[in-house]
Amino acid sequence: MNYSPAVAATGVVVRRGRTEILHGVDVHVPAGQVVGLLGPSGAGKTTLMRAIIGAQRTTSGTIEVLGRPAGHRTLRRELGYMAQSVAVYDDLTVEQNLAYFGRVLGAPKTDVDRVVGEVGLGSVRRNLASRISGGQRSRVSLGIALLGTPRLLVLDEPTVGLDPALRQELWELFARLAEAGTTLLVSSHVMDEARRCDRLLLVREGRIIADDTPDGLLAATGASDHDEAFLRLVERDARAADQDAA
Amino acid sequence: MNPRLTLATAARVLTQVRHDPRTVGLLLVVPALLIGLLAWIFDDTPVFGQVGPAMLGMFPFIVMFLVTSITTLRERRSGTLERLLVLPLGKGDFIGGYAIAFGLLATLQALVAVAWAVWGCGLDIEGSVWLLVLVAVVNGLLGTMLGLLASAFATTEFQVVQFMPVIVAPQILLGGIFLPRERMPEVLQTISDWLPLSYSIDALNLVQSGGDAGEVLGDVLVVAAFALGALVLAALTLRRRTR
């Protein structure tokens, strides 16, 4: 068992043009856990994830991923990333999409079958990606991230637009992957997905406003569910910001 | 760069094209149709013999420019390029894959167009027909590389299509199809010396008049050098990290 963190970031600042998107963020993702990155849209979740996978330049701060600096070339085989936009080729079949990305990764040929099963696309595997439903397309995108059995999965809103039954299935898959030793960083703006995570990071306006377990968060805020807990934290954070300004 | 990944990328691009038979059909048939039309318009005049070879060079250039700029713009916009660049794919594999795939398409297109022009429309060629095909293919590659480069400066399909007249039209006007370059004003002549299409049109005219094959190859090398330059610049626009 490896107890060193999968992601350890300190003081991460990202500035794009004149706007500062992340204002000195610390992130700690323990290995083998499912960590939820929650927050309203525009909070900086995607930017933070892209910085962790090494696709976003940081202005300052350090990010260590699996013990190496973010963006290190040896990490490319060990990271699985699913962006919010469905980054698949519409004019290839589901299978062909998976096969191509698998070849780029050097993943074993059997991976395509494994992944098709894991994301439940067996019935449409020979269909063009442009001819399947939106939910199926996003599962192709998730499937690509699962190729090559990466040690760290960074998933940007993987369950958006899926029906409750499918969401449930995917969260069960995430739990199974974590049990097998994979670390997952999953963003969402649906708070009821929070209770399925081992740990939660709450992001608001480019800052982490809470880093706790789901139960710890309820206890700390005295809220009865995570929606309410989040609202209370946001309120507290906004009040603190107002006092700072005054 | 890794040959396995370059070939995998080329195969992927060709599979995508294969799923779009209408594009393939248009790619292969339209140049031939236009050459046929040109031959018909200038029936009984020497004009077709003069501009026909240049047309054979222009089609692969224009078509490959359009096809590549739009497909790579799609890759940039859909997120597939970002996805590939966080994977162990080299920039050279990406560009090389496109060059191989579209190079093959350009070859196929050139073969159809040249065969039709020479045997269907009776275009007189003193030199080797294969040299004609070679020039056409190198032109197609040049179009592919410039298209890759242009896609970096466009954010929408509308913009990238507008690049076509910007990049292509001046080269055609100054390339010596309408007026031999020696008879243009000196400034324009100097500008045309710096445009790759001038050299391919020169090469095509040489092949047609049965000029020295060495000179033709010299021109082809210049065009290939331009294509290589565009390739290097295009590679610089592929960034693993965005600001």
Short mmCIF file of C-alpha atoms in Angstrom, two decimals:
data_model
loop_
_atom_site.label_atom_id
_atom_site.label_comp_id
_atom_site.label_asym_id
_atom_site.label_seq_id
_atom_site.Cartn_x
_atom_site.Cartn_y
_atom_site.Cartn_z
CA MET A 1 0.00 0.00 0.00
CA ASN A 2 1.25 3.43 -0.89
CA TYR A 3 0.40 6.12 1.64
CA SER A 4 1.93 9.09 -0.11
CA PRO A 5 -0.73 11.42 -1.54
CA ALA A 6 -1.75 11.10 -5.18
CA VAL A 7 -1.96 14.87 -5.53
CA ALA A 8 -0.29 17.42 -3.28
CA ALA A 9 -0.65 21.03 -4.37
CA THR A 10 0.31 24.12 -2.42
CA GLY A 11 -0.39 27.76 -3.13
CA VAL A 12 -1.56 27.23 -6.70
CA VAL A 13 -2.31 30.49 -8.48
CA VAL A 14 -3.62 30.54 -12.04
CA ARG A 15 -3.97 33.80 -13.87
CA ARG A 16 -5.39 33.96 -17.36
CA GLY A 17 -4.90 37.36 -18.89
CA ARG A 18 -5.88 39.84 -16.20
CA THR A 19 -8.24 37.62 -14.25
CA GLU A 20 -6.96 35.44 -11.49
CA ILE A 21 -8.91 32.20 -11.50
CA LEU A 22 -7.28 30.33 -8.63
CA HIS A 23 -5.99 32.38 -5.70
CA GLY A 24 -3.47 30.15 -3.96
CA VAL A 25 -5.17 26.79 -3.64
CA ASP A 26 -3.93 23.88 -1.52
CA VAL A 27 -5.11 20.43 -2.54
CA HIS A 28 -4.42 17.12 -0.92
CA VAL A 29 -5.77 13.99 -2.55
CA PRO A 30 -4.99 10.82 -0.58
CA ALA A 31 -4.13 7.77 -2.68
CA GLY A 32 -6.83 5.19 -3.24
CA GLN A 33 -9.74 7.47 -2.36
CA VAL A 34 -12.61 9.06 -4.24
CA VAL A 35 -12.30 12.79 -3.72
CA GLY A 36 -15.14 15.02 -4.81
CA LEU A 37 -14.40 18.50 -6.12
CA LEU A 38 -17.62 20.41 -5.58
CA GLY A 39 -18.68 23.93 -6.20
CA PRO A 40 -20.81 26.18 -8.37
CA SER A 41 -19.93 26.54 -12.03
CA GLY A 42 -17.29 29.17 -12.60
CA ALA A 43 -15.63 28.40 -9.26
CA GLY A 44 -12.43 27.16 -10.89
CA LYS A 45 -12.96 23.39 -10.69
CA THR A 46 -12.02 22.74 -14.31
CA THR A 47 -8.99 25.04 -14.15
CA LEU A 48 -7.77 23.25 -11.03
CA MET A 49 -8.21 19.85 -12.69
CA ARG A 50 -6.42 20.99 -15.83
CA ALA A 51 -3.55 22.29 -13.72
CA ILE A 52 -3.30 18.90 -12.00
CA ILE A 53 -3.14 17.00 -15.29
CA GLY A 54 -0.57 19.47 -16.57
CA ALA A 55 -2.65 21.10 -19.30
CA GLN A 56 -2.90 24.46 -17.55
CA ARG A 57 0.12 26.62 -16.83
CA THR A 58 0.22 27.84 -13.23
CA THR A 59 1.39 31.31 -12.27
CA SER A 60 2.82 30.16 -8.94
CA GLY A 61 2.63 27.31 -6.47
CA THR A 62 3.65 23.68 -6.78
CA ILE A 63 1.68 20.63 -7.82
CA GLU A 64 3.01 17.14 -7.22
CA VAL A 65 1.16 14.29 -8.91
CA LEU A 66 2.09 10.73 -7.93
CA GLY A 67 5.33 12.13 -6.55
CA ARG A 68 6.32 14.03 -9.70
CA PRO A 69 5.70 17.60 -10.82
CA ALA A 70 2.41 18.04 -12.71
CA GLY A 71 2.82 17.69 -16.47
CA HIS A 72 5.86 15.39 -16.14
CA ARG A 73 6.09 13.22 -19.25
CA THR A 74 6.10 9.93 -17.32
CA LEU A 75 2.71 10.89 -15.89
CA ARG A 76 1.05 10.75 -19.29
CA ARG A 77 0.65 6.99 -19.04
CA GLU A 78 -0.54 7.02 -15.45
CA LEU A 79 -3.27 9.66 -15.64
CA GLY A 80 -6.75 9.31 -17.01
CA TYR A 81 -8.54 12.55 -17.82
CA MET A 82 -12.09 13.16 -18.86
CA ALA A 83 -12.89 16.74 -19.83
CA GLN A 84 -16.29 18.35 -19.54
CA SER A 85 -16.58 18.61 -23.30
CA VAL A 86 -17.13 15.20 -24.83
CA ALA A 87 -13.74 14.83 -26.48
CA VAL A 88 -14.45 11.93 -28.82
CA TYR A 89 -14.35 11.59 -32.61
CA ASP A 90 -17.92 11.76 -33.89
CA ASP A 91 -17.00 10.09 -37.18
CA LEU A 92 -15.53 7.01 -35.53
CA THR A 93 -17.44 4.18 -33.89
CA VAL A 94 -17.35 3.73 -30.11
CA GLU A 95 -14.93 0.85 -30.55
CA GLN A 96 -12.68 2.76 -32.95
CA ASN A 97 -12.50 5.70 -30.56
CA LEU A 98 -11.41 3.43 -27.73
CA ALA A 99 -9.00 1.48 -29.93
CA TYR A 100 -7.23 4.61 -31.16
CA PHE A 101 -6.74 6.18 -27.73
CA GLY A 102 -5.73 2.76 -26.42
CA ARG A 103 -3.03 2.50 -29.07
CA VAL A 104 -1.75 5.98 -28.22
CA LEU A 105 -1.48 4.91 -24.58
CA GLY A 106 0.06 1.56 -25.43
CA ALA A 107 -2.75 -0.15 -23.53
CA PRO A 108 -3.33 -3.87 -24.08
CA LYS A 109 -5.80 -4.71 -26.89
CA THR A 110 -8.15 -6.38 -24.41
CA ASP A 111 -8.68 -3.01 -22.75
CA VAL A 112 -11.32 -2.02 -25.29
CA ASP A 113 -13.55 -4.93 -24.28
CA ARG A 114 -12.95 -4.34 -20.59
CA VAL A 115 -13.80 -0.64 -20.82
CA VAL A 116 -16.87 -1.19 -23.02
CA GLY A 117 -18.17 -3.48 -20.29
CA GLU A 118 -17.29 -1.11 -17.46
CA VAL A 119 -19.13 1.84 -18.92
CA GLY A 120 -21.98 -0.31 -20.28
CA LEU A 121 -21.72 0.47 -23.99
CA GLY A 122 -21.84 -3.10 -25.30
CA SER A 123 -25.04 -2.53 -27.26
CA VAL A 124 -23.70 0.47 -29.22
CA ARG A 125 -20.02 -0.41 -29.57
CA ARG A 126 -20.20 -0.54 -33.37
CA ASN A 127 -22.24 2.67 -33.73
CA LEU A 128 -20.74 5.96 -34.79
CA ALA A 129 -20.25 8.32 -31.85
CA SER A 130 -22.44 10.87 -33.64
CA ARG A 131 -25.34 8.42 -33.69
CA ILE A 132 -25.57 7.61 -29.99
CA SER A 133 -27.25 9.54 -27.17
CA GLY A 134 -25.56 12.33 -25.22
CA GLY A 135 -25.26 10.15 -22.13
CA GLN A 136 -23.67 7.38 -24.15
CA ARG A 137 -21.21 9.81 -25.72
CA SER A 138 -20.09 11.04 -22.33
CA ARG A 139 -19.60 7.42 -21.29
CA VAL A 140 -17.34 6.88 -24.32
CA SER A 141 -15.33 9.83 -23.05
CA LEU A 142 -15.19 8.27 -19.59
CA GLY A 143 -14.19 4.96 -21.14
CA ILE A 144 -11.24 6.59 -22.87
CA ALA A 145 -10.05 7.90 -19.48
CA LEU A 146 -10.21 4.35 -18.08
CA LEU A 147 -7.95 2.88 -20.79
CA GLY A 148 -4.57 1.63 -19.63
CA THR A 149 -5.78 1.38 -16.01
CA PRO A 150 -4.38 4.74 -14.85
CA ARG A 151 -3.34 5.23 -11.20
CA LEU A 152 -5.06 8.59 -11.01
CA LEU A 153 -8.36 9.46 -12.67
CA VAL A 154 -9.33 13.10 -13.06
CA LEU A 155 -12.97 13.28 -14.12
CA ASP A 156 -14.63 16.60 -14.86
CA GLU A 157 -18.38 16.25 -14.29
CA PRO A 158 -18.60 12.64 -15.48
CA THR A 159 -22.22 12.18 -14.45
CA VAL A 160 -23.70 15.36 -15.92
CA GLY A 161 -26.78 14.69 -18.03
CA LEU A 162 -27.11 11.06 -16.95
CA ASP A 163 -30.26 9.54 -15.50
CA PRO A 164 -30.25 8.55 -11.80
CA ALA A 165 -29.84 4.82 -12.48
CA LEU A 166 -26.77 5.41 -14.63
CA ARG A 167 -25.32 7.86 -12.13
CA GLN A 168 -25.69 5.23 -9.46
CA GLU A 169 -23.93 2.67 -11.66
CA LEU A 170 -21.03 5.02 -12.37
CA TRP A 171 -20.53 5.86 -8.71
CA GLU A 172 -20.46 2.15 -7.97
CA LEU A 173 -17.80 1.80 -10.68
CA PHE A 174 -15.79 4.62 -9.09
CA ALA A 175 -15.97 2.88 -5.71
CA ARG A 176 -14.79 -0.39 -7.27
CA LEU A 177 -11.88 1.37 -8.98
CA ALA A 178 -10.86 3.02 -5.70
CA GLU A 179 -10.99 -0.34 -3.96
CA ALA A 180 -8.60 -1.67 -6.58
CA GLY A 181 -6.17 1.13 -5.69
CA THR A 182 -7.02 3.87 -8.19
CA THR A 183 -7.28 7.42 -6.92
CA LEU A 184 -10.18 9.46 -8.28
CA LEU A 185 -10.71 13.19 -8.33
CA VAL A 186 -14.27 13.78 -9.51
CA SER A 187 -15.89 17.17 -9.97
CA SER A 188 -19.59 17.75 -9.75
CA HIS A 189 -22.03 20.50 -9.01
CA VAL A 190 -24.67 18.06 -7.81
CA MET A 191 -24.38 18.02 -4.05
CA ASP A 192 -26.15 14.72 -3.50
CA GLU A 193 -23.18 13.03 -5.15
CA ALA A 194 -21.07 14.32 -2.27
CA ARG A 195 -22.04 11.54 0.10
CA ARG A 196 -20.60 8.98 -2.27
CA CYS A 197 -17.09 10.42 -1.93
CA ASP A 198 -14.49 9.56 0.69
CA ARG A 199 -13.47 13.19 0.92
CA LEU A 200 -14.77 16.50 -0.32
CA LEU A 201 -13.12 19.65 -1.53
CA LEU A 202 -15.45 22.63 -1.76
CA VAL A 203 -14.40 25.31 -4.19
CA ARG A 204 -15.83 28.79 -4.38
CA GLU A 205 -14.51 31.71 -6.41
CA GLY A 206 -11.06 30.25 -6.85
CA ARG A 207 -10.57 29.19 -3.22
CA ILE A 208 -10.98 25.94 -1.35
CA ILE A 209 -13.46 26.69 1.40
CA ALA A 210 -13.67 23.22 2.91
CA ASP A 211 -11.63 20.01 2.85
CA ASP A 212 -13.34 17.32 4.91
CA THR A 213 -15.09 13.96 4.87
CA PRO A 214 -18.80 14.03 3.97
CA ASP A 215 -19.77 13.30 7.59
CA GLY A 216 -17.25 15.77 8.94
CA LEU A 217 -18.75 18.45 6.77
CA LEU A 218 -22.24 17.81 8.13
CA ALA A 219 -20.95 17.85 11.69
CA ALA A 220 -18.98 21.05 11.17
CA THR A 221 -21.91 22.94 9.73
CA GLY A 222 -24.73 21.32 11.66
CA ALA A 223 -26.55 20.82 8.38
CA SER A 224 -28.76 17.81 7.65
CA ASP A 225 -27.65 17.33 4.04
CA HIS A 226 -24.76 18.37 1.84
CA ASP A 227 -26.76 20.89 -0.13
CA GLU A 228 -27.46 22.78 3.06
CA ALA A 229 -23.91 22.29 4.34
CA PHE A 230 -22.57 23.80 1.18
CA LEU A 231 -24.94 26.77 1.32
CA ARG A 232 -23.96 27.47 4.92
CA LEU A 233 -20.28 27.33 4.04
CA VAL A 234 -20.78 29.63 1.10
CA GLU A 235 -22.67 32.09 3.28
CA ARG A 236 -19.97 32.00 5.94
CA ASP A 237 -17.30 32.48 3.28
CA ALA A 238 -19.15 35.39 1.67
CA ARG A 239 -19.63 37.06 5.06
CA ALA A 240 -15.92 36.69 5.81
CA ALA A 241 -15.08 38.19 2.44
CA ASP A 242 -17.41 41.16 3.10
CA GLN A 243 -15.78 41.79 6.46
CA ASP A 244 -12.39 41.69 4.80
CA ALA A 245 -13.53 44.24 2.29
CA ALA A 246 -15.05 46.54 4.91
CA MET B 1 8.08 10.85 -32.60
CA ASN B 2 7.17 7.19 -32.66
CA PRO B 3 6.35 5.46 -35.98
CA ARG B 4 3.73 3.25 -34.32
CA LEU B 5 1.82 6.25 -32.97
CA THR B 6 2.21 8.23 -36.21
CA LEU B 7 0.75 5.35 -38.22
CA ALA B 8 -2.02 4.79 -35.67
CA THR B 9 -2.95 8.46 -36.05
CA ALA B 10 -2.86 8.27 -39.86
CA ALA B 11 -5.06 5.16 -39.76
CA ARG B 12 -7.47 6.91 -37.44
CA VAL B 13 -7.75 9.95 -39.74
CA LEU B 14 -8.32 7.70 -42.77
CA THR B 15 -11.00 5.75 -40.90
CA GLN B 16 -12.75 9.03 -40.15
CA VAL B 17 -12.59 9.99 -43.81
CA ARG B 18 -13.88 6.57 -44.82
CA HIS B 19 -17.01 7.14 -42.74
CA ASP B 20 -17.72 10.15 -44.91
CA PRO B 21 -17.97 8.74 -48.45
CA ARG B 22 -19.52 11.91 -49.80
CA THR B 23 -16.41 13.91 -48.97
CA VAL B 24 -14.20 11.27 -50.56
CA GLY B 25 -16.35 11.35 -53.69
CA LEU B 26 -16.23 15.14 -53.92
CA LEU B 27 -12.49 15.08 -53.28
CA LEU B 28 -11.84 12.74 -56.18
CA VAL B 29 -14.43 13.83 -58.71
CA VAL B 30 -14.67 17.63 -58.44
CA PRO B 31 -11.14 18.45 -59.69
CA ALA B 32 -11.65 16.17 -62.67
CA LEU B 33 -15.01 17.78 -63.44
CA LEU B 34 -13.55 21.27 -63.32
CA ILE B 35 -10.61 20.28 -65.50
CA GLY B 36 -13.07 18.81 -67.97
CA LEU B 37 -15.05 22.04 -67.92
CA LEU B 38 -11.91 24.07 -68.52
CA ALA B 39 -10.92 21.88 -71.46
CA TRP B 40 -14.41 22.27 -72.92
CA ILE B 41 -14.49 26.09 -72.51
CA PHE B 42 -11.15 26.47 -74.25
CA ASP B 43 -11.84 23.85 -76.89
CA ASP B 44 -10.03 24.76 -80.17
CA THR B 45 -7.72 27.24 -78.40
CA PRO B 46 -4.23 26.67 -76.94
CA VAL B 47 -5.34 28.04 -73.55
CA PHE B 48 -6.09 24.66 -71.91
CA GLY B 49 -2.59 23.50 -72.76
CA GLN B 50 -1.18 26.58 -71.02
CA VAL B 51 -3.24 26.67 -67.80
CA GLY B 52 -4.17 22.99 -67.51
CA PRO B 53 -0.98 21.90 -65.74
CA ALA B 54 -1.23 24.77 -63.24
CA MET B 55 -4.82 23.74 -62.46
CA LEU B 56 -3.59 20.24 -61.68
CA GLY B 57 -1.31 21.73 -59.06
CA MET B 58 -3.86 24.07 -57.57
CA PHE B 59 -6.62 21.61 -56.77
CA PRO B 60 -4.73 19.44 -54.30
CA PHE B 61 -3.36 22.58 -52.67
CA ILE B 62 -6.74 24.23 -52.17
CA VAL B 63 -8.66 21.09 -51.28
CA MET B 64 -6.11 19.79 -48.80
CA PHE B 65 -5.82 23.21 -47.20
CA LEU B 66 -9.57 23.30 -46.61
CA VAL B 67 -9.91 19.71 -45.44
CA THR B 68 -6.99 19.89 -43.02
CA SER B 69 -7.74 23.29 -41.58
CA ILE B 70 -11.31 22.30 -40.79
CA THR B 71 -10.50 18.85 -39.36
CA THR B 72 -7.71 20.15 -37.15
CA LEU B 73 -9.83 23.08 -36.01
CA ARG B 74 -12.43 20.50 -34.97
CA GLU B 75 -9.76 18.63 -33.02
CA ARG B 76 -8.80 21.81 -31.24
CA ARG B 77 -12.39 22.75 -30.46
CA SER B 78 -13.83 19.38 -29.49
CA GLY B 79 -11.11 18.74 -26.93
CA THR B 80 -9.68 15.68 -28.67
CA LEU B 81 -6.40 17.51 -29.29
CA GLU B 82 -6.10 18.47 -25.63
CA ARG B 83 -6.85 14.88 -24.73
CA LEU B 84 -4.15 13.58 -27.07
CA LEU B 85 -1.58 16.04 -25.79
CA VAL B 86 -1.98 14.87 -22.19
CA LEU B 87 -1.40 11.32 -23.46
CA PRO B 88 1.99 10.02 -24.61
CA LEU B 89 1.45 11.25 -28.18
CA GLY B 90 4.19 13.40 -29.69
CA LYS B 91 3.33 16.54 -31.61
CA GLY B 92 5.26 15.01 -34.50
CA ASP B 93 3.00 11.96 -34.37
CA PHE B 94 -0.07 14.14 -34.60
CA ILE B 95 1.18 16.22 -37.52
CA GLY B 96 2.89 13.27 -39.19
CA GLY B 97 -0.33 11.24 -38.97
CA TYR B 98 -2.25 13.98 -40.73
CA ALA B 99 0.51 14.39 -43.33
CA ILE B 100 0.46 10.68 -44.16
CA ALA B 101 -3.32 10.37 -44.27
CA PHE B 102 -3.93 13.48 -46.33
CA GLY B 103 -0.81 12.84 -48.40
CA LEU B 104 -2.39 9.56 -49.47
CA LEU B 105 -5.65 11.29 -50.28
CA ALA B 106 -3.78 13.96 -52.23
CA THR B 107 -1.98 11.23 -54.19
CA LEU B 108 -5.23 9.54 -55.05
CA GLN B 109 -6.76 12.84 -56.08
CA ALA B 110 -3.73 13.75 -58.19
CA LEU B 111 -3.78 10.37 -59.95
CA VAL B 112 -7.44 10.75 -60.89
CA ALA B 113 -7.05 14.37 -62.00
CA VAL B 114 -3.85 13.82 -64.00
CA ALA B 115 -5.19 10.68 -65.68
CA TRP B 116 -8.38 12.46 -66.62
CA ALA B 117 -6.59 15.58 -67.89
CA VAL B 118 -4.07 13.66 -69.99
CA TRP B 119 -6.13 10.78 -71.34
CA GLY B 120 -9.66 12.16 -71.03
CA CYS B 121 -9.15 15.79 -72.05
CA GLY B 122 -6.07 15.38 -74.20
CA LEU B 123 -3.73 17.64 -72.21
CA ASP B 124 -0.36 17.62 -74.00
CA ILE B 125 2.49 16.79 -71.68
CA GLU B 126 6.02 16.68 -73.11
CA GLY B 127 7.65 15.57 -69.85
CA SER B 128 6.87 12.66 -67.55
CA VAL B 129 3.33 12.26 -66.29
CA TRP B 130 4.75 10.94 -63.00
CA LEU B 131 6.55 14.23 -62.41
CA LEU B 132 3.20 15.93 -62.79
CA VAL B 133 1.74 13.63 -60.15
CA LEU B 134 4.71 14.28 -57.87
CA VAL B 135 4.28 18.04 -58.06
CA ALA B 136 0.55 17.69 -57.40
CA VAL B 137 1.17 15.53 -54.32
CA VAL B 138 3.76 17.91 -52.88
CA ASN B 139 1.26 20.71 -53.42
CA GLY B 140 -1.33 18.70 -51.50
CA LEU B 141 1.14 18.29 -48.62
CA LEU B 142 1.86 22.01 -48.65
CA GLY B 143 -1.89 22.66 -48.41
CA THR B 144 -2.13 20.21 -45.49
CA MET B 145 0.67 21.90 -43.55
CA LEU B 146 -0.61 25.42 -44.17
CA GLY B 147 -4.09 24.23 -43.16
CA LEU B 148 -2.72 22.86 -39.88
CA LEU B 149 -1.03 26.16 -39.25
CA ALA B 150 -4.08 28.25 -40.20
CA SER B 151 -6.32 26.28 -37.84
CA ALA B 152 -4.29 27.64 -34.92
CA PHE B 153 -5.31 31.19 -35.78
CA ALA B 154 -9.01 30.55 -36.16
CA THR B 155 -11.56 29.97 -33.46
CA THR B 156 -14.51 29.09 -35.69
CA GLU B 157 -15.11 27.24 -38.95
CA PHE B 158 -16.20 30.54 -40.51
CA GLN B 159 -12.84 32.10 -39.79
CA VAL B 160 -10.85 29.18 -41.06
CA VAL B 161 -12.73 29.16 -44.36
CA GLN B 162 -11.97 32.87 -44.70
CA PHE B 163 -8.27 32.05 -44.48
CA MET B 164 -8.55 30.23 -47.78
CA PRO B 165 -8.82 33.35 -49.96
CA VAL B 166 -6.19 35.10 -47.80
CA ILE B 167 -3.60 32.39 -48.23
CA VAL B 168 -4.54 30.87 -51.55
CA ALA B 169 -5.77 33.69 -53.80
CA PRO B 170 -2.62 35.87 -53.78
CA GLN B 171 -0.51 32.83 -54.57
CA ILE B 172 -2.67 31.98 -57.56
CA LEU B 173 -2.74 35.59 -58.80
CA LEU B 174 1.01 36.03 -58.42
CA GLY B 175 2.00 32.48 -59.37
CA GLY B 176 2.21 33.16 -63.09
CA ILE B 177 -0.98 31.53 -64.32
CA PHE B 178 -2.55 34.75 -65.56
CA LEU B 179 0.63 36.49 -66.59
CA PRO B 180 4.17 35.05 -66.70
CA ARG B 181 5.99 36.25 -63.60
CA GLU B 182 8.78 37.90 -65.63
CA ARG B 183 6.25 40.36 -67.04
CA MET B 184 4.87 41.49 -63.68
CA PRO B 185 5.97 44.71 -61.94
CA GLU B 186 9.24 44.15 -60.13
CA VAL B 187 7.79 44.42 -56.61
CA LEU B 188 5.17 41.75 -57.37
CA GLN B 189 7.83 39.56 -58.92
CA THR B 190 9.88 39.75 -55.73
CA ILE B 191 6.82 38.90 -53.64
CA SER B 192 6.00 35.96 -55.86
CA ASP B 193 9.56 34.69 -55.39
CA TRP B 194 8.61 34.14 -51.74
CA LEU B 195 5.39 32.24 -52.42
CA PRO B 196 5.58 28.44 -52.67
CA LEU B 197 2.88 28.10 -55.31
CA SER B 198 5.04 30.10 -57.77
CA TYR B 199 7.54 27.25 -57.69
CA SER B 200 4.97 24.53 -58.20
CA ILE B 201 3.40 26.38 -61.12
CA ASP B 202 6.88 26.81 -62.57
CA ALA B 203 7.52 23.08 -62.11
CA LEU B 204 4.22 22.13 -63.75
CA ASN B 205 4.96 24.36 -66.73
CA LEU B 206 8.41 22.79 -67.04
CA VAL B 207 6.92 19.29 -67.06
CA GLN B 208 4.42 20.33 -69.68
CA SER B 209 7.03 21.84 -72.02
CA GLY B 210 9.39 18.91 -71.50
CA GLY B 211 11.93 20.92 -69.50
CA ASP B 212 14.84 19.53 -67.51
CA ALA B 213 13.71 17.02 -64.86
CA GLY B 214 16.46 18.25 -62.53
CA GLU B 215 15.04 21.75 -62.64
CA VAL B 216 11.57 20.38 -61.89
CA LEU B 217 12.90 18.52 -58.88
CA GLY B 218 14.64 21.70 -57.74
CA ASP B 219 11.30 23.50 -57.76
CA VAL B 220 9.68 20.58 -55.95
CA LEU B 221 12.35 20.80 -53.25
CA VAL B 222 11.58 24.47 -52.71
CA VAL B 223 7.87 23.68 -52.30
CA ALA B 224 8.73 20.84 -49.92
CA ALA B 225 10.93 23.22 -47.91
CA PHE B 226 7.99 25.61 -47.54
CA ALA B 227 5.80 22.68 -46.44
CA LEU B 228 8.43 21.69 -43.87
CA GLY B 229 8.60 25.27 -42.58
CA ALA B 230 4.82 25.35 -42.19
CA LEU B 231 5.02 21.99 -40.39
CA VAL B 232 7.52 23.34 -37.87
CA LEU B 233 5.42 26.45 -37.26
CA ALA B 234 2.29 24.30 -36.92
CA ALA B 235 4.05 22.11 -34.36
CA LEU B 236 4.83 25.23 -32.33
CA THR B 237 1.11 26.02 -32.17
CA LEU B 238 0.34 22.68 -30.52
CA ARG B 239 0.74 23.37 -26.83
CA ARG B 240 0.52 20.81 -24.11
CA ARG B 241 -0.08 23.62 -21.63
CA THR B 242 -2.32 26.60 -22.14
CA ARG B 243 -1.62 29.92 -20.50
#
